[in-house]
Protein backbone atom coordinates (compact mmCIF):
# COMPACT_ATOMS: atom_id res chain seq x y z
CA UNK A 1 0.00 0.00 0.00
CA UNK A 2 2.75 2.38 0.94
CA UNK A 3 4.55 1.71 -2.31
CA UNK A 4 1.40 2.50 -4.29
CA UNK A 5 1.04 5.86 -2.51
CA UNK A 6 4.72 6.61 -3.09
CA UNK A 7 4.43 5.78 -6.77
CA UNK A 8 1.36 8.00 -7.13
CA UNK A 9 3.15 10.91 -5.45
CA UNK A 10 6.12 10.40 -7.76
CA UNK A 11 3.88 10.16 -10.82
CA UNK A 12 2.14 13.40 -9.86
CA UNK A 13 5.45 15.19 -9.41
CA UNK A 14 6.82 14.12 -12.77
CA UNK A 15 3.53 15.04 -14.43
CA UNK A 16 3.64 18.48 -12.88
CA UNK A 17 7.20 18.84 -14.17
CA UNK A 18 5.96 17.85 -17.64
CA UNK A 19 3.24 20.49 -17.28
CA UNK A 20 5.81 23.15 -16.40
CA UNK A 21 7.94 21.94 -19.32
CA UNK A 22 4.95 22.37 -21.68
CA UNK A 23 5.20 26.12 -21.03
CA UNK A 24 8.26 26.10 -23.32
CA UNK A 25 5.98 25.40 -26.25
CA UNK A 26 5.35 28.40 -28.46
CA UNK A 27 2.27 26.70 -29.95
CA UNK A 28 -0.82 28.79 -29.28
CA UNK A 29 -3.57 26.24 -29.75
CA UNK A 30 -2.23 23.65 -27.37
CA UNK A 31 0.86 23.26 -25.20
CA UNK A 32 1.95 19.74 -24.36
CA UNK A 33 4.97 18.62 -22.36
CA UNK A 34 6.59 15.18 -22.05
CA UNK A 35 9.32 13.63 -19.92
CA UNK A 36 10.98 10.23 -20.24
CA UNK A 37 12.01 8.82 -16.88
CA UNK A 38 14.15 5.77 -16.24
CA UNK A 39 15.57 4.64 -12.89
CA UNK A 40 14.30 7.88 -11.29
CA UNK A 41 16.23 10.03 -13.77
CA UNK A 42 14.80 12.22 -16.49
CA UNK A 43 16.54 10.96 -19.62
CA UNK A 44 14.64 13.06 -22.15
CA UNK A 45 12.10 15.84 -22.47
CA UNK A 46 9.98 17.41 -25.15
CA UNK A 47 7.21 19.84 -25.94
CA UNK A 48 5.22 20.30 -29.11
CA UNK A 49 6.86 22.47 -31.73
CA UNK A 50 8.41 22.73 -35.18
CA UNK A 51 11.62 20.77 -36.05
CA UNK A 52 15.03 22.24 -35.16
CA UNK A 53 15.99 25.11 -37.42
CA UNK A 54 12.41 26.00 -38.38
CA UNK A 55 10.55 29.14 -37.35
CA UNK A 56 9.09 29.00 -33.85
CA UNK A 57 5.52 29.28 -35.07
CA UNK A 58 3.16 26.30 -34.97
CA UNK A 59 0.14 27.78 -36.71
CA UNK A 60 -0.32 28.78 -40.34
CA UNK A 61 -2.10 31.94 -41.54
CA UNK A 62 -5.48 30.20 -41.01
CA UNK A 63 -4.54 29.43 -37.40
CA UNK A 64 -4.27 25.73 -38.23
CA UNK A 65 -1.42 23.69 -36.76
CA UNK A 66 1.28 23.17 -39.42
CA UNK A 67 1.63 19.55 -40.58
CA UNK A 68 5.31 19.41 -39.61
CA UNK A 69 4.79 20.31 -35.95
CA UNK A 70 6.14 17.51 -33.77
CA UNK A 71 4.18 16.38 -30.74
CA UNK A 72 5.83 16.50 -27.31
CA UNK A 73 6.20 12.70 -27.16
CA UNK A 74 7.78 12.58 -30.64
CA UNK A 75 10.24 15.31 -29.65
CA UNK A 76 11.17 13.52 -26.42
CA UNK A 77 11.67 10.17 -28.18
CA UNK A 78 13.62 11.52 -31.16
CA UNK A 79 15.83 13.55 -28.83
CA UNK A 80 17.00 10.23 -27.36
CA UNK A 81 17.94 9.05 -30.84
CA UNK A 82 20.57 11.82 -30.81
CA UNK A 83 21.80 10.89 -27.33
CA UNK A 84 23.28 7.85 -25.61
CA UNK A 85 20.11 7.26 -23.62
CA UNK A 86 17.94 4.23 -24.20
CA UNK A 87 14.20 4.44 -23.63
CA UNK A 88 13.95 0.67 -23.17
CA UNK A 89 11.91 0.03 -20.02
CA UNK A 90 11.29 3.74 -19.39
CA UNK A 91 8.15 5.63 -18.31
CA UNK A 92 6.74 8.46 -20.42
CA UNK A 93 4.99 11.33 -18.65
CA UNK A 94 2.87 13.46 -20.92
CA UNK A 95 0.35 16.19 -20.13
CA UNK A 96 -2.16 14.99 -22.78
CA UNK A 97 -3.05 11.45 -23.83
CA UNK A 98 -0.91 10.34 -26.82
CA UNK A 99 -2.33 10.30 -30.34
CA UNK A 100 -2.04 7.16 -32.48
CA UNK A 101 1.11 8.41 -34.28
CA UNK A 102 2.91 9.01 -31.00
CA UNK A 103 1.58 5.72 -29.60
CA UNK A 104 3.41 3.89 -32.42
CA UNK A 105 6.66 5.65 -31.50
CA UNK A 106 6.15 4.91 -27.79
CA UNK A 107 5.72 1.20 -28.52
CA UNK A 108 8.77 1.01 -30.79
CA UNK A 109 10.90 2.99 -28.32
CA UNK A 110 10.46 0.20 -25.75
CA UNK A 111 8.64 2.46 -23.27
CA UNK A 112 6.70 0.26 -20.83
CA UNK A 113 4.60 2.78 -18.94
CA UNK A 114 2.69 5.93 -19.90
CA UNK A 115 1.31 8.40 -17.35
CA UNK A 116 -0.84 11.24 -18.67
CA UNK A 117 -3.10 13.91 -17.21
CA UNK A 118 -5.45 15.39 -19.77
CA UNK A 119 -7.62 12.91 -21.70
CA UNK A 120 -7.83 13.60 -25.41
CA UNK A 121 -11.22 13.26 -27.08
CA UNK A 122 -9.82 10.62 -29.44
CA UNK A 123 -8.88 7.41 -27.66
CA UNK A 124 -7.08 5.63 -30.55
CA UNK A 125 -3.61 6.18 -29.11
CA UNK A 126 -4.46 4.82 -25.67
CA UNK A 127 -6.18 1.80 -27.23
CA UNK A 128 -3.09 1.01 -29.30
CA UNK A 129 -0.83 1.32 -26.25
CA UNK A 130 -3.12 -1.03 -24.32
CA UNK A 131 -3.00 -3.52 -27.17
CA UNK A 132 0.81 -3.42 -26.98
CA UNK A 133 0.67 -4.27 -23.27
CA UNK A 134 1.92 -0.87 -22.10
CA UNK A 135 0.85 0.12 -18.59
CA UNK A 136 -1.29 3.26 -18.75
CA UNK A 137 -2.10 5.53 -15.89
CA UNK A 138 -4.40 8.55 -15.94
CA UNK A 139 -3.59 11.05 -13.21
CA UNK A 140 -5.60 14.25 -13.00
CA UNK A 141 -3.45 17.11 -11.82
CA UNK A 142 -6.40 19.37 -11.02
CA UNK A 143 -7.38 17.08 -8.16
CA UNK A 144 -3.90 17.49 -6.74
CA UNK A 145 -4.23 21.28 -6.73
CA UNK A 146 -7.59 21.02 -5.00
CA UNK A 147 -6.32 18.68 -2.33
CA UNK A 148 -3.37 20.98 -1.58
CA UNK A 149 -5.71 23.85 -0.66
CA UNK A 150 -7.63 21.81 1.91
ZN1 LIG B 1 0.98 12.72 -30.90
mmCIF file with all atom_site columns, C-alpha atoms and ligand atoms in Angstrom:
data_model
loop_
_atom_site.group_PDB
_atom_site.id
_atom_site.type_symbol
_atom_site.label_atom_id
_atom_site.label_alt_id
_atom_site.label_comp_id
_atom_site.label_asym_id
_atom_site.label_entity_id
_atom_site.label_seq_id
_atom_site.pdbx_PDB_ins_code
_atom_site.Cartn_x
_atom_site.Cartn_y
_atom_site.Cartn_z
_atom_site.occupancy
_atom_site.B_iso_or_equiv
_atom_site.pdbx_formal_charge
_atom_site.auth_seq_id
_atom_site.auth_comp_id
_atom_site.auth_asym_id
_atom_site.auth_atom_id
_atom_site.pdbx_PDB_model_num
ATOM   1   C  CA  . UNK A 1 1   ? 0.000   0.000  0.000   1.00 0.00 ? 1   UNK A CA  1
ATOM   2   C  CA  . UNK A 1 2   ? 2.751   2.382  0.942   1.00 0.00 ? 2   UNK A CA  1
ATOM   3   C  CA  . UNK A 1 3   ? 4.548   1.707  -2.313  1.00 0.00 ? 3   UNK A CA  1
ATOM   4   C  CA  . UNK A 1 4   ? 1.403   2.496  -4.290  1.00 0.00 ? 4   UNK A CA  1
ATOM   5   C  CA  . UNK A 1 5   ? 1.041   5.865  -2.511  1.00 0.00 ? 5   UNK A CA  1
ATOM   6   C  CA  . UNK A 1 6   ? 4.716   6.614  -3.088  1.00 0.00 ? 6   UNK A CA  1
ATOM   7   C  CA  . UNK A 1 7   ? 4.429   5.779  -6.767  1.00 0.00 ? 7   UNK A CA  1
ATOM   8   C  CA  . UNK A 1 8   ? 1.358   7.997  -7.126  1.00 0.00 ? 8   UNK A CA  1
ATOM   9   C  CA  . UNK A 1 9   ? 3.147   10.905 -5.448  1.00 0.00 ? 9   UNK A CA  1
ATOM   10  C  CA  . UNK A 1 10  ? 6.120   10.401 -7.761  1.00 0.00 ? 10  UNK A CA  1
ATOM   11  C  CA  . UNK A 1 11  ? 3.878   10.158 -10.821 1.00 0.00 ? 11  UNK A CA  1
ATOM   12  C  CA  . UNK A 1 12  ? 2.139   13.397 -9.860  1.00 0.00 ? 12  UNK A CA  1
ATOM   13  C  CA  . UNK A 1 13  ? 5.453   15.189 -9.411  1.00 0.00 ? 13  UNK A CA  1
ATOM   14  C  CA  . UNK A 1 14  ? 6.820   14.122 -12.774 1.00 0.00 ? 14  UNK A CA  1
ATOM   15  C  CA  . UNK A 1 15  ? 3.532   15.039 -14.429 1.00 0.00 ? 15  UNK A CA  1
ATOM   16  C  CA  . UNK A 1 16  ? 3.635   18.476 -12.877 1.00 0.00 ? 16  UNK A CA  1
ATOM   17  C  CA  . UNK A 1 17  ? 7.195   18.840 -14.169 1.00 0.00 ? 17  UNK A CA  1
ATOM   18  C  CA  . UNK A 1 18  ? 5.959   17.851 -17.639 1.00 0.00 ? 18  UNK A CA  1
ATOM   19  C  CA  . UNK A 1 19  ? 3.242   20.488 -17.276 1.00 0.00 ? 19  UNK A CA  1
ATOM   20  C  CA  . UNK A 1 20  ? 5.812   23.148 -16.401 1.00 0.00 ? 20  UNK A CA  1
ATOM   21  C  CA  . UNK A 1 21  ? 7.937   21.942 -19.324 1.00 0.00 ? 21  UNK A CA  1
ATOM   22  C  CA  . UNK A 1 22  ? 4.948   22.369 -21.681 1.00 0.00 ? 22  UNK A CA  1
ATOM   23  C  CA  . UNK A 1 23  ? 5.200   26.117 -21.030 1.00 0.00 ? 23  UNK A CA  1
ATOM   24  C  CA  . UNK A 1 24  ? 8.257   26.097 -23.318 1.00 0.00 ? 24  UNK A CA  1
ATOM   25  C  CA  . UNK A 1 25  ? 5.983   25.397 -26.246 1.00 0.00 ? 25  UNK A CA  1
ATOM   26  C  CA  . UNK A 1 26  ? 5.347   28.398 -28.461 1.00 0.00 ? 26  UNK A CA  1
ATOM   27  C  CA  . UNK A 1 27  ? 2.268   26.702 -29.954 1.00 0.00 ? 27  UNK A CA  1
ATOM   28  C  CA  . UNK A 1 28  ? -0.819  28.790 -29.284 1.00 0.00 ? 28  UNK A CA  1
ATOM   29  C  CA  . UNK A 1 29  ? -3.568  26.245 -29.752 1.00 0.00 ? 29  UNK A CA  1
ATOM   30  C  CA  . UNK A 1 30  ? -2.230  23.649 -27.366 1.00 0.00 ? 30  UNK A CA  1
ATOM   31  C  CA  . UNK A 1 31  ? 0.864   23.261 -25.203 1.00 0.00 ? 31  UNK A CA  1
ATOM   32  C  CA  . UNK A 1 32  ? 1.952   19.738 -24.356 1.00 0.00 ? 32  UNK A CA  1
ATOM   33  C  CA  . UNK A 1 33  ? 4.972   18.618 -22.356 1.00 0.00 ? 33  UNK A CA  1
ATOM   34  C  CA  . UNK A 1 34  ? 6.593   15.179 -22.050 1.00 0.00 ? 34  UNK A CA  1
ATOM   35  C  CA  . UNK A 1 35  ? 9.323   13.633 -19.917 1.00 0.00 ? 35  UNK A CA  1
ATOM   36  C  CA  . UNK A 1 36  ? 10.978  10.231 -20.243 1.00 0.00 ? 36  UNK A CA  1
ATOM   37  C  CA  . UNK A 1 37  ? 12.008  8.816  -16.883 1.00 0.00 ? 37  UNK A CA  1
ATOM   38  C  CA  . UNK A 1 38  ? 14.154  5.770  -16.239 1.00 0.00 ? 38  UNK A CA  1
ATOM   39  C  CA  . UNK A 1 39  ? 15.568  4.641  -12.894 1.00 0.00 ? 39  UNK A CA  1
ATOM   40  C  CA  . UNK A 1 40  ? 14.304  7.877  -11.293 1.00 0.00 ? 40  UNK A CA  1
ATOM   41  C  CA  . UNK A 1 41  ? 16.227  10.027 -13.767 1.00 0.00 ? 41  UNK A CA  1
ATOM   42  C  CA  . UNK A 1 42  ? 14.797  12.224 -16.493 1.00 0.00 ? 42  UNK A CA  1
ATOM   43  C  CA  . UNK A 1 43  ? 16.539  10.958 -19.625 1.00 0.00 ? 43  UNK A CA  1
ATOM   44  C  CA  . UNK A 1 44  ? 14.643  13.061 -22.150 1.00 0.00 ? 44  UNK A CA  1
ATOM   45  C  CA  . UNK A 1 45  ? 12.104  15.840 -22.471 1.00 0.00 ? 45  UNK A CA  1
ATOM   46  C  CA  . UNK A 1 46  ? 9.977   17.412 -25.145 1.00 0.00 ? 46  UNK A CA  1
ATOM   47  C  CA  . UNK A 1 47  ? 7.207   19.837 -25.937 1.00 0.00 ? 47  UNK A CA  1
ATOM   48  C  CA  . UNK A 1 48  ? 5.222   20.297 -29.108 1.00 0.00 ? 48  UNK A CA  1
ATOM   49  C  CA  . UNK A 1 49  ? 6.860   22.473 -31.734 1.00 0.00 ? 49  UNK A CA  1
ATOM   50  C  CA  . UNK A 1 50  ? 8.414   22.727 -35.177 1.00 0.00 ? 50  UNK A CA  1
ATOM   51  C  CA  . UNK A 1 51  ? 11.619  20.767 -36.048 1.00 0.00 ? 51  UNK A CA  1
ATOM   52  C  CA  . UNK A 1 52  ? 15.032  22.244 -35.162 1.00 0.00 ? 52  UNK A CA  1
ATOM   53  C  CA  . UNK A 1 53  ? 15.990  25.113 -37.423 1.00 0.00 ? 53  UNK A CA  1
ATOM   54  C  CA  . UNK A 1 54  ? 12.411  25.996 -38.382 1.00 0.00 ? 54  UNK A CA  1
ATOM   55  C  CA  . UNK A 1 55  ? 10.550  29.142 -37.353 1.00 0.00 ? 55  UNK A CA  1
ATOM   56  C  CA  . UNK A 1 56  ? 9.087   28.999 -33.852 1.00 0.00 ? 56  UNK A CA  1
ATOM   57  C  CA  . UNK A 1 57  ? 5.523   29.281 -35.070 1.00 0.00 ? 57  UNK A CA  1
ATOM   58  C  CA  . UNK A 1 58  ? 3.165   26.298 -34.970 1.00 0.00 ? 58  UNK A CA  1
ATOM   59  C  CA  . UNK A 1 59  ? 0.137   27.778 -36.712 1.00 0.00 ? 59  UNK A CA  1
ATOM   60  C  CA  . UNK A 1 60  ? -0.322  28.782 -40.341 1.00 0.00 ? 60  UNK A CA  1
ATOM   61  C  CA  . UNK A 1 61  ? -2.104  31.939 -41.539 1.00 0.00 ? 61  UNK A CA  1
ATOM   62  C  CA  . UNK A 1 62  ? -5.476  30.196 -41.009 1.00 0.00 ? 62  UNK A CA  1
ATOM   63  C  CA  . UNK A 1 63  ? -4.535  29.427 -37.404 1.00 0.00 ? 63  UNK A CA  1
ATOM   64  C  CA  . UNK A 1 64  ? -4.268  25.735 -38.231 1.00 0.00 ? 64  UNK A CA  1
ATOM   65  C  CA  . UNK A 1 65  ? -1.417  23.690 -36.764 1.00 0.00 ? 65  UNK A CA  1
ATOM   66  C  CA  . UNK A 1 66  ? 1.282   23.168 -39.417 1.00 0.00 ? 66  UNK A CA  1
ATOM   67  C  CA  . UNK A 1 67  ? 1.634   19.546 -40.576 1.00 0.00 ? 67  UNK A CA  1
ATOM   68  C  CA  . UNK A 1 68  ? 5.313   19.414 -39.606 1.00 0.00 ? 68  UNK A CA  1
ATOM   69  C  CA  . UNK A 1 69  ? 4.792   20.311 -35.948 1.00 0.00 ? 69  UNK A CA  1
ATOM   70  C  CA  . UNK A 1 70  ? 6.135   17.508 -33.772 1.00 0.00 ? 70  UNK A CA  1
ATOM   71  C  CA  . UNK A 1 71  ? 4.184   16.383 -30.743 1.00 0.00 ? 71  UNK A CA  1
ATOM   72  C  CA  . UNK A 1 72  ? 5.835   16.497 -27.315 1.00 0.00 ? 72  UNK A CA  1
ATOM   73  C  CA  . UNK A 1 73  ? 6.204   12.701 -27.156 1.00 0.00 ? 73  UNK A CA  1
ATOM   74  C  CA  . UNK A 1 74  ? 7.783   12.579 -30.637 1.00 0.00 ? 74  UNK A CA  1
ATOM   75  C  CA  . UNK A 1 75  ? 10.239  15.315 -29.654 1.00 0.00 ? 75  UNK A CA  1
ATOM   76  C  CA  . UNK A 1 76  ? 11.174  13.521 -26.422 1.00 0.00 ? 76  UNK A CA  1
ATOM   77  C  CA  . UNK A 1 77  ? 11.666  10.170 -28.183 1.00 0.00 ? 77  UNK A CA  1
ATOM   78  C  CA  . UNK A 1 78  ? 13.620  11.521 -31.156 1.00 0.00 ? 78  UNK A CA  1
ATOM   79  C  CA  . UNK A 1 79  ? 15.830  13.546 -28.826 1.00 0.00 ? 79  UNK A CA  1
ATOM   80  C  CA  . UNK A 1 80  ? 16.998  10.231 -27.362 1.00 0.00 ? 80  UNK A CA  1
ATOM   81  C  CA  . UNK A 1 81  ? 17.943  9.046  -30.839 1.00 0.00 ? 81  UNK A CA  1
ATOM   82  C  CA  . UNK A 1 82  ? 20.570  11.820 -30.814 1.00 0.00 ? 82  UNK A CA  1
ATOM   83  C  CA  . UNK A 1 83  ? 21.796  10.887 -27.334 1.00 0.00 ? 83  UNK A CA  1
ATOM   84  C  CA  . UNK A 1 84  ? 23.282  7.855  -25.605 1.00 0.00 ? 84  UNK A CA  1
ATOM   85  C  CA  . UNK A 1 85  ? 20.111  7.256  -23.616 1.00 0.00 ? 85  UNK A CA  1
ATOM   86  C  CA  . UNK A 1 86  ? 17.940  4.231  -24.199 1.00 0.00 ? 86  UNK A CA  1
ATOM   87  C  CA  . UNK A 1 87  ? 14.202  4.441  -23.631 1.00 0.00 ? 87  UNK A CA  1
ATOM   88  C  CA  . UNK A 1 88  ? 13.951  0.665  -23.171 1.00 0.00 ? 88  UNK A CA  1
ATOM   89  C  CA  . UNK A 1 89  ? 11.912  0.033  -20.024 1.00 0.00 ? 89  UNK A CA  1
ATOM   90  C  CA  . UNK A 1 90  ? 11.286  3.745  -19.392 1.00 0.00 ? 90  UNK A CA  1
ATOM   91  C  CA  . UNK A 1 91  ? 8.147   5.634  -18.311 1.00 0.00 ? 91  UNK A CA  1
ATOM   92  C  CA  . UNK A 1 92  ? 6.736   8.456  -20.418 1.00 0.00 ? 92  UNK A CA  1
ATOM   93  C  CA  . UNK A 1 93  ? 4.994   11.333 -18.645 1.00 0.00 ? 93  UNK A CA  1
ATOM   94  C  CA  . UNK A 1 94  ? 2.873   13.458 -20.917 1.00 0.00 ? 94  UNK A CA  1
ATOM   95  C  CA  . UNK A 1 95  ? 0.353   16.187 -20.134 1.00 0.00 ? 95  UNK A CA  1
ATOM   96  C  CA  . UNK A 1 96  ? -2.161  14.992 -22.776 1.00 0.00 ? 96  UNK A CA  1
ATOM   97  C  CA  . UNK A 1 97  ? -3.054  11.454 -23.834 1.00 0.00 ? 97  UNK A CA  1
ATOM   98  C  CA  . UNK A 1 98  ? -0.911  10.344 -26.817 1.00 0.00 ? 98  UNK A CA  1
ATOM   99  C  CA  . UNK A 1 99  ? -2.327  10.296 -30.345 1.00 0.00 ? 99  UNK A CA  1
ATOM   100 C  CA  . UNK A 1 100 ? -2.039  7.162  -32.476 1.00 0.00 ? 100 UNK A CA  1
ATOM   101 C  CA  . UNK A 1 101 ? 1.108   8.406  -34.280 1.00 0.00 ? 101 UNK A CA  1
ATOM   102 C  CA  . UNK A 1 102 ? 2.915   9.005  -30.997 1.00 0.00 ? 102 UNK A CA  1
ATOM   103 C  CA  . UNK A 1 103 ? 1.582   5.716  -29.599 1.00 0.00 ? 103 UNK A CA  1
ATOM   104 C  CA  . UNK A 1 104 ? 3.414   3.894  -32.415 1.00 0.00 ? 104 UNK A CA  1
ATOM   105 C  CA  . UNK A 1 105 ? 6.664   5.653  -31.503 1.00 0.00 ? 105 UNK A CA  1
ATOM   106 C  CA  . UNK A 1 106 ? 6.152   4.910  -27.792 1.00 0.00 ? 106 UNK A CA  1
ATOM   107 C  CA  . UNK A 1 107 ? 5.716   1.199  -28.521 1.00 0.00 ? 107 UNK A CA  1
ATOM   108 C  CA  . UNK A 1 108 ? 8.766   1.014  -30.786 1.00 0.00 ? 108 UNK A CA  1
ATOM   109 C  CA  . UNK A 1 109 ? 10.899  2.986  -28.318 1.00 0.00 ? 109 UNK A CA  1
ATOM   110 C  CA  . UNK A 1 110 ? 10.462  0.204  -25.746 1.00 0.00 ? 110 UNK A CA  1
ATOM   111 C  CA  . UNK A 1 111 ? 8.639   2.455  -23.273 1.00 0.00 ? 111 UNK A CA  1
ATOM   112 C  CA  . UNK A 1 112 ? 6.703   0.257  -20.833 1.00 0.00 ? 112 UNK A CA  1
ATOM   113 C  CA  . UNK A 1 113 ? 4.596   2.784  -18.939 1.00 0.00 ? 113 UNK A CA  1
ATOM   114 C  CA  . UNK A 1 114 ? 2.687   5.931  -19.897 1.00 0.00 ? 114 UNK A CA  1
ATOM   115 C  CA  . UNK A 1 115 ? 1.313   8.400  -17.351 1.00 0.00 ? 115 UNK A CA  1
ATOM   116 C  CA  . UNK A 1 116 ? -0.843  11.239 -18.668 1.00 0.00 ? 116 UNK A CA  1
ATOM   117 C  CA  . UNK A 1 117 ? -3.097  13.908 -17.207 1.00 0.00 ? 117 UNK A CA  1
ATOM   118 C  CA  . UNK A 1 118 ? -5.454  15.390 -19.775 1.00 0.00 ? 118 UNK A CA  1
ATOM   119 C  CA  . UNK A 1 119 ? -7.616  12.910 -21.696 1.00 0.00 ? 119 UNK A CA  1
ATOM   120 C  CA  . UNK A 1 120 ? -7.828  13.599 -25.409 1.00 0.00 ? 120 UNK A CA  1
ATOM   121 C  CA  . UNK A 1 121 ? -11.220 13.255 -27.080 1.00 0.00 ? 121 UNK A CA  1
ATOM   122 C  CA  . UNK A 1 122 ? -9.820  10.622 -29.441 1.00 0.00 ? 122 UNK A CA  1
ATOM   123 C  CA  . UNK A 1 123 ? -8.881  7.414  -27.657 1.00 0.00 ? 123 UNK A CA  1
ATOM   124 C  CA  . UNK A 1 124 ? -7.078  5.625  -30.550 1.00 0.00 ? 124 UNK A CA  1
ATOM   125 C  CA  . UNK A 1 125 ? -3.610  6.183  -29.113 1.00 0.00 ? 125 UNK A CA  1
ATOM   126 C  CA  . UNK A 1 126 ? -4.459  4.817  -25.668 1.00 0.00 ? 126 UNK A CA  1
ATOM   127 C  CA  . UNK A 1 127 ? -6.178  1.805  -27.232 1.00 0.00 ? 127 UNK A CA  1
ATOM   128 C  CA  . UNK A 1 128 ? -3.090  1.010  -29.298 1.00 0.00 ? 128 UNK A CA  1
ATOM   129 C  CA  . UNK A 1 129 ? -0.831  1.318  -26.248 1.00 0.00 ? 129 UNK A CA  1
ATOM   130 C  CA  . UNK A 1 130 ? -3.124  -1.026 -24.317 1.00 0.00 ? 130 UNK A CA  1
ATOM   131 C  CA  . UNK A 1 131 ? -2.998  -3.518 -27.168 1.00 0.00 ? 131 UNK A CA  1
ATOM   132 C  CA  . UNK A 1 132 ? 0.808   -3.421 -26.982 1.00 0.00 ? 132 UNK A CA  1
ATOM   133 C  CA  . UNK A 1 133 ? 0.674   -4.268 -23.269 1.00 0.00 ? 133 UNK A CA  1
ATOM   134 C  CA  . UNK A 1 134 ? 1.917   -0.874 -22.097 1.00 0.00 ? 134 UNK A CA  1
ATOM   135 C  CA  . UNK A 1 135 ? 0.848   0.124  -18.591 1.00 0.00 ? 135 UNK A CA  1
ATOM   136 C  CA  . UNK A 1 136 ? -1.291  3.256  -18.750 1.00 0.00 ? 136 UNK A CA  1
ATOM   137 C  CA  . UNK A 1 137 ? -2.104  5.531  -15.891 1.00 0.00 ? 137 UNK A CA  1
ATOM   138 C  CA  . UNK A 1 138 ? -4.402  8.552  -15.942 1.00 0.00 ? 138 UNK A CA  1
ATOM   139 C  CA  . UNK A 1 139 ? -3.590  11.052 -13.206 1.00 0.00 ? 139 UNK A CA  1
ATOM   140 C  CA  . UNK A 1 140 ? -5.600  14.251 -13.000 1.00 0.00 ? 140 UNK A CA  1
ATOM   141 C  CA  . UNK A 1 141 ? -3.449  17.110 -11.821 1.00 0.00 ? 141 UNK A CA  1
ATOM   142 C  CA  . UNK A 1 142 ? -6.404  19.366 -11.022 1.00 0.00 ? 142 UNK A CA  1
ATOM   143 C  CA  . UNK A 1 143 ? -7.383  17.079 -8.159  1.00 0.00 ? 143 UNK A CA  1
ATOM   144 C  CA  . UNK A 1 144 ? -3.902  17.489 -6.740  1.00 0.00 ? 144 UNK A CA  1
ATOM   145 C  CA  . UNK A 1 145 ? -4.233  21.276 -6.735  1.00 0.00 ? 145 UNK A CA  1
ATOM   146 C  CA  . UNK A 1 146 ? -7.594  21.022 -4.996  1.00 0.00 ? 146 UNK A CA  1
ATOM   147 C  CA  . UNK A 1 147 ? -6.317  18.683 -2.326  1.00 0.00 ? 147 UNK A CA  1
ATOM   148 C  CA  . UNK A 1 148 ? -3.370  20.976 -1.577  1.00 0.00 ? 148 UNK A CA  1
ATOM   149 C  CA  . UNK A 1 149 ? -5.709  23.845 -0.661  1.00 0.00 ? 149 UNK A CA  1
ATOM   150 C  CA  . UNK A 1 150 ? -7.633  21.815 1.914   1.00 0.00 ? 150 UNK A CA  1
HETATM 151 ZN ZN1 . LIG B 2 .   ? 0.980   12.719 -30.904 1.00 0.00 ? 1   LIG B ZN1 1
#
